[in-house]
Amino acid sequence: MDKIKVAILFGGCSEEHDVSVKSAVEIAANINTDKYEPIFIGITKSGVWKLCEKPRPDWENGNCCSAVLSPDKHMHGLIVLKDNEFEIRRVDAAFSVLHGKSGEDGSIQGLFELSGIPYVGCDIQSSAICMDKSLAYILAKNAGIATPEFWILNHDESLAAEALPYPVFVKPARSGSSFGVTKVNSADELDAAIETARQYDSKILIEQAVSGCEVGCAVLGNSAELIVGEVDQIRLRHGFFRIHQEAEPEKGSENAEINVPADLSAEERRRIQETAKQIYKALGCSGLARVDMFLQENGCIVLNEVNTLPGFTSYSRYPRMMAAAGITLSELIDRLIVLALER
């Protein structure tokens, strides 16, 4: 029986390039090569596509050649340039671990749709919605889900700083991580925080800080049949959770402790899991997503954000939550590819 050929895309032009490479390294080490034939496509920080032997920190220095995904459905695969000759390589499925912009905002998903290649994860629409936190909040709120109070600034817009209910968080509205995020405690800190966020996006989200513990839930599946991982809980010593910006995240976070399962009652964990599934469905997610929320002292669960392409690094929350529920990384990769082929 022929192996299923899976194109694994990693790297990319976003600020999360290095995290993406780490995710690809873990997938390469855990994919079932008896069933799948992985084809590794690295994308440089400047946007150059390369077919490479295996993902690693210095992958660009290895034996690489040019390769791009064709939007031609008849080709259904890659155009590879080697020794000044073109070769077509068929691909059965695509697994993108391109985090952040161009990887989670619907861009690469659009290319997969044009190519006719089944792909892991959310479709164009849900990817774009979840990437834009303000759109996700609007849809979630319309579905009866609690969200923070928020304000939006587009381009050079401003607002009366004195009117905000501090503390607030200032964020790039369309970013996949904590880059450009600042906690603002007073009006005189606001302008600097907005300028920091504008380095990553022209659309700025300002949201009221939510009191309560940070919790997350990994969700897996298409439409009706959903599987959830164990709930995790982030305990902050100071600041906010920003593990991907830390020097050695493999050794643990500098300012946070992540517990999985969360140190909560079984009933609280069940409510968080059910709310995560409700949010996942309301935003049209499929394949996988990590739903981050706040659990307040009064029991209210408030949406924080939905990550449609969570990390697969050795320290990432999504695979840890699934592992705690009894699903190994190898099994998780298999299920994700099967879900892509079924859809």
mmCIF file of C-alpha atoms in Angstrom:
data_model
loop_
_atom_site.group_PDB
_atom_site.id
_atom_site.type_symbol
_atom_site.label_atom_id
_atom_site.label_comp_id
_atom_site.label_asym_id
_atom_site.label_seq_id
_atom_site.Cartn_x
_atom_site.Cartn_y
_atom_site.Cartn_z
ATOM 1 C CA MET A 1 0.000 0.000 0.000
ATOM 2 C CA ASP A 2 1.364 3.416 -0.988
ATOM 3 C CA LYS A 3 2.125 5.849 1.801
ATOM 4 C CA ILE A 4 0.074 9.025 2.081
ATOM 5 C CA LYS A 5 2.234 11.945 0.945
ATOM 6 C CA VAL A 6 1.932 14.850 3.396
ATOM 7 C CA ALA A 7 3.484 18.257 2.716
ATOM 8 C CA ILE A 8 4.554 19.798 6.022
ATOM 9 C CA LEU A 9 5.031 23.555 5.709
ATOM 10 C CA PHE A 10 7.021 25.450 8.337
ATOM 11 C CA GLY A 11 8.970 28.644 8.959
ATOM 12 C CA GLY A 12 7.319 31.594 7.256
ATOM 13 C CA CYS A 13 7.574 35.390 7.292
ATOM 14 C CA SER A 14 5.891 36.111 10.622
ATOM 15 C CA GLU A 15 7.501 36.905 13.959
ATOM 16 C CA GLU A 16 6.741 33.281 14.927
ATOM 17 C CA HIS A 17 9.127 31.779 12.347
ATOM 18 C CA ASP A 18 11.405 30.146 14.915
ATOM 19 C CA VAL A 19 8.492 28.672 16.867
ATOM 20 C CA SER A 20 7.156 27.185 13.637
ATOM 21 C CA VAL A 21 10.491 25.465 12.973
ATOM 22 C CA LYS A 22 10.371 23.958 16.471
ATOM 23 C CA SER A 23 6.833 22.697 15.837
ATOM 24 C CA ALA A 24 7.943 21.073 12.585
ATOM 25 C CA VAL A 25 10.867 19.365 14.342
ATOM 26 C CA GLU A 26 8.449 17.707 16.773
ATOM 27 C CA ILE A 27 6.085 16.637 13.992
ATOM 28 C CA ALA A 28 8.984 15.176 12.004
ATOM 29 C CA ALA A 29 10.042 13.166 15.065
ATOM 30 C CA ASN A 30 6.548 11.840 15.774
ATOM 31 C CA ILE A 31 4.765 11.324 12.447
ATOM 32 C CA ASN A 32 4.115 7.659 11.597
ATOM 33 C CA THR A 33 6.458 7.066 8.655
ATOM 34 C CA ASP A 34 5.020 3.581 8.118
ATOM 35 C CA LYS A 35 1.770 5.271 7.046
ATOM 36 C CA TYR A 36 2.885 8.726 5.877
ATOM 37 C CA GLU A 37 5.625 10.060 3.622
ATOM 38 C CA PRO A 38 6.415 13.556 4.947
ATOM 39 C CA ILE A 39 7.567 16.171 2.430
ATOM 40 C CA PHE A 40 9.132 19.114 4.256
ATOM 41 C CA ILE A 41 8.674 22.604 2.796
ATOM 42 C CA GLY A 42 10.550 25.335 4.647
ATOM 43 C CA ILE A 43 9.707 28.980 4.023
ATOM 44 C CA THR A 44 12.399 31.524 4.853
ATOM 45 C CA LYS A 45 11.775 34.753 6.746
ATOM 46 C CA SER A 46 11.896 36.566 3.398
ATOM 47 C CA GLY A 47 9.305 34.231 1.866
ATOM 48 C CA VAL A 48 11.447 31.828 -0.209
ATOM 49 C CA TRP A 49 10.030 28.291 -0.475
ATOM 50 C CA LYS A 50 12.463 25.366 -0.250
ATOM 51 C CA LEU A 51 12.099 21.606 -0.301
ATOM 52 C CA CYS A 52 14.384 20.312 2.455
ATOM 53 C CA GLU A 53 15.407 17.023 4.007
ATOM 54 C CA LYS A 54 14.161 17.708 7.520
ATOM 55 C CA PRO A 55 13.274 20.671 9.735
ATOM 56 C CA ARG A 56 15.988 21.813 12.124
ATOM 57 C CA PRO A 57 17.222 25.214 13.391
ATOM 58 C CA ASP A 58 19.721 25.550 10.514
ATOM 59 C CA TRP A 59 17.524 23.907 7.878
ATOM 60 C CA GLU A 60 18.320 26.564 5.239
ATOM 61 C CA ASN A 61 21.957 25.444 5.213
ATOM 62 C CA GLY A 62 21.061 21.864 4.341
ATOM 63 C CA ASN A 63 20.407 20.178 1.007
ATOM 64 C CA CYS A 64 17.500 22.280 -0.293
ATOM 65 C CA CYS A 65 15.965 23.075 -3.647
ATOM 66 C CA SER A 66 13.205 25.438 -4.785
ATOM 67 C CA ALA A 67 9.657 24.155 -4.514
ATOM 68 C CA VAL A 68 6.278 25.875 -4.581
ATOM 69 C CA LEU A 69 2.734 24.636 -4.163
ATOM 70 C CA SER A 70 0.836 24.840 -7.451
ATOM 71 C CA PRO A 71 -2.668 26.388 -7.407
ATOM 72 C CA ASP A 72 -3.509 24.100 -10.347
ATOM 73 C CA LYS A 73 -5.919 21.402 -9.116
ATOM 74 C CA HIS A 74 -4.802 19.063 -11.893
ATOM 75 C CA MET A 75 -1.205 19.140 -10.620
ATOM 76 C CA HIS A 76 -2.400 18.590 -7.027
ATOM 77 C CA GLY A 77 1.038 19.150 -5.587
ATOM 78 C CA LEU A 78 4.439 20.769 -5.760
ATOM 79 C CA ILE A 79 6.496 22.245 -8.572
ATOM 80 C CA VAL A 80 10.085 21.359 -7.689
ATOM 81 C CA LEU A 81 13.086 22.977 -9.406
ATOM 82 C CA LYS A 82 16.199 20.800 -9.263
ATOM 83 C CA ASP A 83 19.264 20.890 -11.512
ATOM 84 C CA ASN A 84 17.507 23.470 -13.732
ATOM 85 C CA GLU A 85 14.637 21.047 -14.404
ATOM 86 C CA PHE A 86 11.050 21.173 -13.170
ATOM 87 C CA GLU A 87 9.403 18.181 -11.562
ATOM 88 C CA ILE A 88 5.804 17.756 -10.367
ATOM 89 C CA ARG A 89 5.399 15.970 -7.033
ATOM 90 C CA ARG A 90 1.884 14.935 -6.078
ATOM 91 C CA VAL A 91 0.727 15.701 -2.538
ATOM 92 C CA ASP A 92 -2.182 13.918 -0.849
ATOM 93 C CA ALA A 93 -2.553 16.265 2.134
ATOM 94 C CA ALA A 94 -0.963 19.379 3.611
ATOM 95 C CA PHE A 95 -0.081 20.038 7.239
ATOM 96 C CA SER A 96 0.875 23.656 7.768
ATOM 97 C CA VAL A 97 2.630 24.638 10.987
ATOM 98 C CA LEU A 98 3.081 28.233 9.814
ATOM 99 C CA HIS A 99 2.175 30.171 12.943
ATOM 100 C CA GLY A 100 1.011 33.777 12.875
ATOM 101 C CA LYS A 101 0.462 35.954 9.804
ATOM 102 C CA SER A 102 0.061 34.142 6.469
ATOM 103 C CA GLY A 103 -0.225 30.861 8.370
ATOM 104 C CA GLU A 104 -3.285 31.370 10.556
ATOM 105 C CA ASP A 105 -5.146 34.208 8.829
ATOM 106 C CA GLY A 106 -6.577 32.301 5.851
ATOM 107 C CA SER A 107 -3.734 33.071 3.421
ATOM 108 C CA ILE A 108 -2.136 29.629 3.165
ATOM 109 C CA GLN A 109 -5.562 28.036 3.532
ATOM 110 C CA GLY A 110 -6.627 29.898 0.373
ATOM 111 C CA LEU A 111 -3.690 28.428 -1.520
ATOM 112 C CA PHE A 112 -4.606 24.945 -0.312
ATOM 113 C CA GLU A 113 -8.198 25.491 -1.495
ATOM 114 C CA LEU A 114 -6.992 26.595 -4.938
ATOM 115 C CA SER A 115 -4.690 23.587 -5.181
ATOM 116 C CA GLY A 116 -7.434 21.151 -4.239
ATOM 117 C CA ILE A 117 -5.201 19.597 -1.587
ATOM 118 C CA PRO A 118 -6.880 18.549 1.701
ATOM 119 C CA TYR A 119 -5.290 20.364 4.635
ATOM 120 C CA VAL A 120 -5.099 20.139 8.395
ATOM 121 C CA GLY A 121 -6.934 22.749 10.419
ATOM 122 C CA CYS A 122 -9.509 25.494 10.062
ATOM 123 C CA ASP A 123 -10.770 26.780 6.710
ATOM 124 C CA ILE A 124 -10.239 30.252 5.243
ATOM 125 C CA GLN A 125 -13.206 31.877 6.958
ATOM 126 C CA SER A 126 -12.697 30.568 10.485
ATOM 127 C CA SER A 127 -8.937 31.164 10.278
ATOM 128 C CA ALA A 128 -9.494 34.818 9.342
ATOM 129 C CA ILE A 129 -12.154 35.296 12.026
ATOM 130 C CA CYS A 130 -10.094 33.810 14.847
ATOM 131 C CA MET A 131 -6.952 35.673 13.782
ATOM 132 C CA ASP A 132 -8.817 38.971 14.166
ATOM 133 C CA LYS A 133 -9.636 39.014 17.863
ATOM 134 C CA SER A 134 -12.261 41.733 17.476
ATOM 135 C CA LEU A 135 -14.210 39.682 14.907
ATOM 136 C CA ALA A 136 -13.946 36.607 17.128
ATOM 137 C CA TYR A 137 -15.318 38.600 20.066
ATOM 138 C CA ILE A 138 -18.249 39.924 18.038
ATOM 139 C CA LEU A 139 -19.293 36.485 16.786
ATOM 140 C CA ALA A 140 -18.772 34.843 20.168
ATOM 141 C CA LYS A 141 -20.798 37.539 21.914
ATOM 142 C CA ASN A 142 -23.641 37.055 19.426
ATOM 143 C CA ALA A 143 -23.552 33.344 20.316
ATOM 144 C CA GLY A 144 -24.083 34.155 23.996
ATOM 145 C CA ILE A 145 -20.452 33.770 25.089
ATOM 146 C CA ALA A 146 -18.926 36.268 27.509
ATOM 147 C CA THR A 147 -16.105 38.422 26.113
ATOM 148 C CA PRO A 148 -14.025 41.297 27.486
ATOM 149 C CA GLU A 149 -15.148 44.845 26.792
ATOM 150 C CA PHE A 150 -12.997 46.115 23.926
ATOM 151 C CA TRP A 151 -12.218 49.023 21.617
ATOM 152 C CA ILE A 152 -10.693 49.072 18.121
ATOM 153 C CA LEU A 153 -8.269 51.573 16.577
ATOM 154 C CA ASN A 154 -7.698 51.466 12.815
ATOM 155 C CA HIS A 155 -4.615 53.082 11.258
ATOM 156 C CA ASP A 156 -4.102 56.535 12.832
ATOM 157 C CA GLU A 157 -7.295 56.639 14.914
ATOM 158 C CA SER A 158 -7.098 57.630 18.565
ATOM 159 C CA LEU A 159 -9.397 57.649 21.584
ATOM 160 C CA ALA A 160 -9.739 59.498 24.867
ATOM 161 C CA ALA A 161 -7.237 57.736 27.100
ATOM 162 C CA GLU A 162 -8.865 59.090 30.274
ATOM 163 C CA ALA A 163 -12.126 57.288 29.444
ATOM 164 C CA LEU A 164 -10.699 53.757 29.533
ATOM 165 C CA PRO A 165 -11.292 51.493 32.566
ATOM 166 C CA TYR A 166 -7.694 50.646 33.504
ATOM 167 C CA PRO A 167 -5.960 48.273 33.522
ATOM 168 C CA VAL A 168 -6.328 47.370 29.839
ATOM 169 C CA PHE A 169 -4.357 45.274 27.376
ATOM 170 C CA VAL A 170 -3.238 46.795 24.084
ATOM 171 C CA LYS A 171 -2.689 44.220 21.338
ATOM 172 C CA PRO A 172 -2.226 43.897 17.598
ATOM 173 C CA ALA A 173 -5.742 42.798 16.571
ATOM 174 C CA ARG A 174 -4.437 40.234 14.074
ATOM 175 C CA SER A 175 -1.471 38.454 15.599
ATOM 176 C CA GLY A 176 -1.015 34.856 16.613
ATOM 177 C CA SER A 177 1.087 35.345 19.747
ATOM 178 C CA SER A 178 2.009 37.787 22.514
ATOM 179 C CA PHE A 179 4.316 39.913 20.344
ATOM 180 C CA GLY A 180 3.344 43.585 20.601
ATOM 181 C CA VAL A 181 1.081 43.086 23.654
ATOM 182 C CA THR A 182 1.321 45.538 26.568
ATOM 183 C CA LYS A 183 -0.564 45.746 29.843
ATOM 184 C CA VAL A 184 -1.449 49.398 30.461
ATOM 185 C CA ASN A 185 -2.223 50.571 33.985
ATOM 186 C CA SER A 186 -2.783 54.291 33.392
ATOM 187 C CA ALA A 187 -3.580 56.818 30.665
ATOM 188 C CA ASP A 188 -0.009 58.094 30.381
ATOM 189 C CA GLU A 189 1.179 54.606 29.288
ATOM 190 C CA LEU A 190 -1.356 54.202 26.484
ATOM 191 C CA ASP A 191 0.340 55.969 23.551
ATOM 192 C CA ALA A 192 3.572 53.988 23.906
ATOM 193 C CA ALA A 193 1.623 50.726 24.062
ATOM 194 C CA ILE A 194 -0.308 51.612 20.902
ATOM 195 C CA GLU A 195 2.933 52.381 19.066
ATOM 196 C CA THR A 196 4.359 49.025 20.149
ATOM 197 C CA ALA A 197 1.283 47.197 18.875
ATOM 198 C CA ARG A 198 1.379 49.099 15.564
ATOM 199 C CA GLN A 199 4.762 47.548 14.821
ATOM 200 C CA TYR A 200 2.823 44.309 14.207
ATOM 201 C CA ASP A 201 -0.561 45.443 12.874
ATOM 202 C CA SER A 202 -2.349 48.591 11.725
ATOM 203 C CA LYS A 203 -5.486 47.462 13.562
ATOM 204 C CA ILE A 204 -5.187 47.744 17.344
ATOM 205 C CA LEU A 205 -7.322 46.012 19.968
ATOM 206 C CA ILE A 206 -7.702 47.541 23.412
ATOM 207 C CA GLU A 207 -9.477 45.282 25.869
ATOM 208 C CA GLN A 208 -10.387 45.585 29.492
ATOM 209 C CA ALA A 209 -8.357 43.307 31.774
ATOM 210 C CA VAL A 210 -10.400 40.361 33.017
ATOM 211 C CA SER A 211 -9.936 39.180 36.577
ATOM 212 C CA GLY A 212 -9.714 35.433 37.015
ATOM 213 C CA CYS A 213 -7.421 32.525 36.247
ATOM 214 C CA GLU A 214 -6.278 31.802 32.688
ATOM 215 C CA VAL A 215 -7.387 28.408 31.406
ATOM 216 C CA GLY A 216 -7.225 26.673 28.042
ATOM 217 C CA CYS A 217 -8.795 23.748 26.274
ATOM 218 C CA ALA A 218 -7.542 21.798 23.247
ATOM 219 C CA VAL A 219 -10.307 20.889 20.784
ATOM 220 C CA LEU A 220 -10.018 18.311 17.999
ATOM 221 C CA GLY A 221 -12.525 17.389 15.301
ATOM 222 C CA ASN A 222 -14.889 18.470 12.563
ATOM 223 C CA SER A 223 -18.394 19.823 13.272
ATOM 224 C CA ALA A 224 -20.482 17.562 15.533
ATOM 225 C CA GLU A 225 -17.919 15.038 16.789
ATOM 226 C CA LEU A 226 -15.438 16.894 18.948
ATOM 227 C CA ILE A 227 -12.749 15.618 21.302
ATOM 228 C CA VAL A 228 -11.343 17.824 24.044
ATOM 229 C CA GLY A 229 -8.080 17.546 25.921
ATOM 230 C CA GLU A 230 -7.570 18.086 29.615
ATOM 231 C CA VAL A 231 -8.011 21.711 30.706
ATOM 232 C CA ASP A 232 -4.806 23.548 31.560
ATOM 233 C CA GLN A 233 -4.288 26.514 33.870
ATOM 234 C CA ILE A 234 -1.703 29.307 33.759
ATOM 235 C CA ARG A 235 -0.521 30.715 37.071
ATOM 236 C CA LEU A 236 1.265 34.042 36.547
ATOM 237 C CA ARG A 237 3.882 35.362 38.938
ATOM 238 C CA HIS A 238 3.857 38.746 37.167
ATOM 239 C CA GLY A 239 3.095 40.314 33.776
ATOM 240 C CA PHE A 240 1.287 38.185 31.191
ATOM 241 C CA PHE A 241 1.911 34.855 29.475
ATOM 242 C CA ARG A 242 4.585 35.265 26.776
ATOM 243 C CA ILE A 243 6.530 32.005 26.678
ATOM 244 C CA HIS A 244 7.351 32.257 22.940
ATOM 245 C CA GLN A 245 9.308 35.457 23.577
ATOM 246 C CA GLU A 246 11.455 33.904 26.288
ATOM 247 C CA ALA A 247 15.088 32.876 25.820
ATOM 248 C CA GLU A 248 14.785 29.203 26.821
ATOM 249 C CA PRO A 249 11.104 28.189 26.813
ATOM 250 C CA GLU A 250 12.064 24.494 26.745
ATOM 251 C CA LYS A 251 13.174 24.918 30.369
ATOM 252 C CA GLY A 252 9.842 26.452 31.384
ATOM 253 C CA SER A 253 8.368 29.930 31.517
ATOM 254 C CA GLU A 254 10.140 32.740 33.372
ATOM 255 C CA ASN A 255 6.945 34.212 34.820
ATOM 256 C CA ALA A 256 4.320 31.477 34.644
ATOM 257 C CA GLU A 257 3.534 27.947 35.729
ATOM 258 C CA ILE A 258 1.302 25.789 33.514
ATOM 259 C CA ASN A 259 -0.681 23.040 35.197
ATOM 260 C CA VAL A 260 -2.353 20.285 33.222
ATOM 261 C CA PRO A 261 -4.808 19.083 34.319
ATOM 262 C CA ALA A 262 -5.861 22.390 35.844
ATOM 263 C CA ASP A 263 -6.101 22.605 39.626
ATOM 264 C CA LEU A 264 -9.874 22.971 39.446
ATOM 265 C CA SER A 265 -12.861 20.846 40.348
ATOM 266 C CA ALA A 266 -14.109 18.231 37.893
ATOM 267 C CA GLU A 267 -17.273 20.278 37.384
ATOM 268 C CA GLU A 268 -15.311 23.462 36.606
ATOM 269 C CA ARG A 269 -13.115 21.601 34.105
ATOM 270 C CA ARG A 270 -16.201 20.098 32.441
ATOM 271 C CA ARG A 271 -17.824 23.545 32.108
ATOM 272 C CA ILE A 272 -14.626 24.931 30.555
ATOM 273 C CA GLN A 273 -14.518 22.039 28.069
ATOM 274 C CA GLU A 274 -18.162 22.527 27.099
ATOM 275 C CA THR A 275 -17.644 26.283 26.679
ATOM 276 C CA ALA A 276 -14.587 25.622 24.505
ATOM 277 C CA LYS A 277 -16.643 23.367 22.239
ATOM 278 C CA GLN A 278 -19.385 26.013 22.065
ATOM 279 C CA ILE A 279 -16.827 28.685 21.043
ATOM 280 C CA TYR A 280 -15.189 26.314 18.519
ATOM 281 C CA LYS A 281 -18.533 25.713 16.820
ATOM 282 C CA ALA A 282 -19.654 29.364 16.976
ATOM 283 C CA LEU A 283 -16.489 30.474 15.151
ATOM 284 C CA GLY A 284 -16.734 27.699 12.549
ATOM 285 C CA CYS A 285 -13.526 25.931 13.543
ATOM 286 C CA SER A 286 -12.536 22.523 12.203
ATOM 287 C CA GLY A 287 -9.589 20.193 12.582
ATOM 288 C CA LEU A 288 -8.099 21.734 15.703
ATOM 289 C CA ALA A 289 -7.913 24.844 17.838
ATOM 290 C CA ARG A 290 -6.834 25.866 21.308
ATOM 291 C CA VAL A 291 -9.480 27.932 23.080
ATOM 292 C CA ASP A 292 -8.107 30.254 25.783
ATOM 293 C CA MET A 293 -10.468 31.595 28.443
ATOM 294 C CA PHE A 294 -10.654 33.201 31.869
ATOM 295 C CA LEU A 295 -12.471 31.543 34.762
ATOM 296 C CA GLN A 296 -13.689 34.269 37.116
ATOM 297 C CA GLU A 297 -14.354 33.851 40.848
ATOM 298 C CA ASN A 298 -18.113 34.055 40.252
ATOM 299 C CA GLY A 299 -17.876 31.077 37.861
ATOM 300 C CA CYS A 300 -18.250 33.095 34.664
ATOM 301 C CA ILE A 301 -16.119 31.855 31.752
ATOM 302 C CA VAL A 302 -14.844 34.647 29.464
ATOM 303 C CA LEU A 303 -13.263 34.148 26.042
ATOM 304 C CA ASN A 304 -9.662 35.282 25.701
ATOM 305 C CA GLU A 305 -8.710 34.069 22.206
ATOM 306 C CA VAL A 306 -8.833 31.113 19.831
ATOM 307 C CA ASN A 307 -5.592 29.862 18.305
ATOM 308 C CA THR A 308 -6.360 27.929 15.118
ATOM 309 C CA LEU A 309 -2.801 26.683 14.700
ATOM 310 C CA PRO A 310 -1.424 26.083 18.191
ATOM 311 C CA GLY A 311 2.202 25.168 18.664
ATOM 312 C CA PHE A 312 3.501 21.609 18.497
ATOM 313 C CA THR A 313 6.798 22.332 20.243
ATOM 314 C CA SER A 314 8.036 20.271 23.186
ATOM 315 C CA TYR A 315 6.628 22.904 25.568
ATOM 316 C CA SER A 316 3.401 23.779 23.692
ATOM 317 C CA ARG A 317 0.099 23.645 25.516
ATOM 318 C CA TYR A 318 -2.088 21.941 22.878
ATOM 319 C CA PRO A 319 -0.186 18.617 22.631
ATOM 320 C CA ARG A 320 0.299 18.581 26.410
ATOM 321 C CA MET A 321 -3.449 18.882 26.976
ATOM 322 C CA MET A 322 -4.117 16.097 24.493
ATOM 323 C CA ALA A 323 -1.397 13.905 26.022
ATOM 324 C CA ALA A 324 -3.025 14.352 29.440
ATOM 325 C CA ALA A 325 -6.255 13.060 27.852
ATOM 326 C CA GLY A 326 -4.421 9.967 26.566
ATOM 327 C CA ILE A 327 -3.703 11.035 22.968
ATOM 328 C CA THR A 328 -0.008 10.847 22.102
ATOM 329 C CA LEU A 329 1.556 13.293 19.651
ATOM 330 C CA SER A 330 1.934 10.550 17.038
ATOM 331 C CA GLU A 331 -1.741 9.660 17.373
ATOM 332 C CA LEU A 332 -2.722 13.325 17.329
ATOM 333 C CA ILE A 333 -0.845 13.914 14.056
ATOM 334 C CA ASP A 334 -2.538 10.855 12.553
ATOM 335 C CA ARG A 335 -6.010 12.005 13.612
ATOM 336 C CA LEU A 336 -5.433 15.504 12.216
ATOM 337 C CA ILE A 337 -4.397 14.171 8.807
ATOM 338 C CA VAL A 338 -7.346 11.760 8.736
ATOM 339 C CA LEU A 339 -9.711 14.636 9.580
ATOM 340 C CA ALA A 340 -8.221 16.680 6.726
ATOM 341 C CA LEU A 341 -8.718 13.836 4.238
ATOM 342 C CA GLU A 342 -12.293 13.230 5.458
ATOM 343 C CA ARG A 343 -13.219 16.913 5.044
#
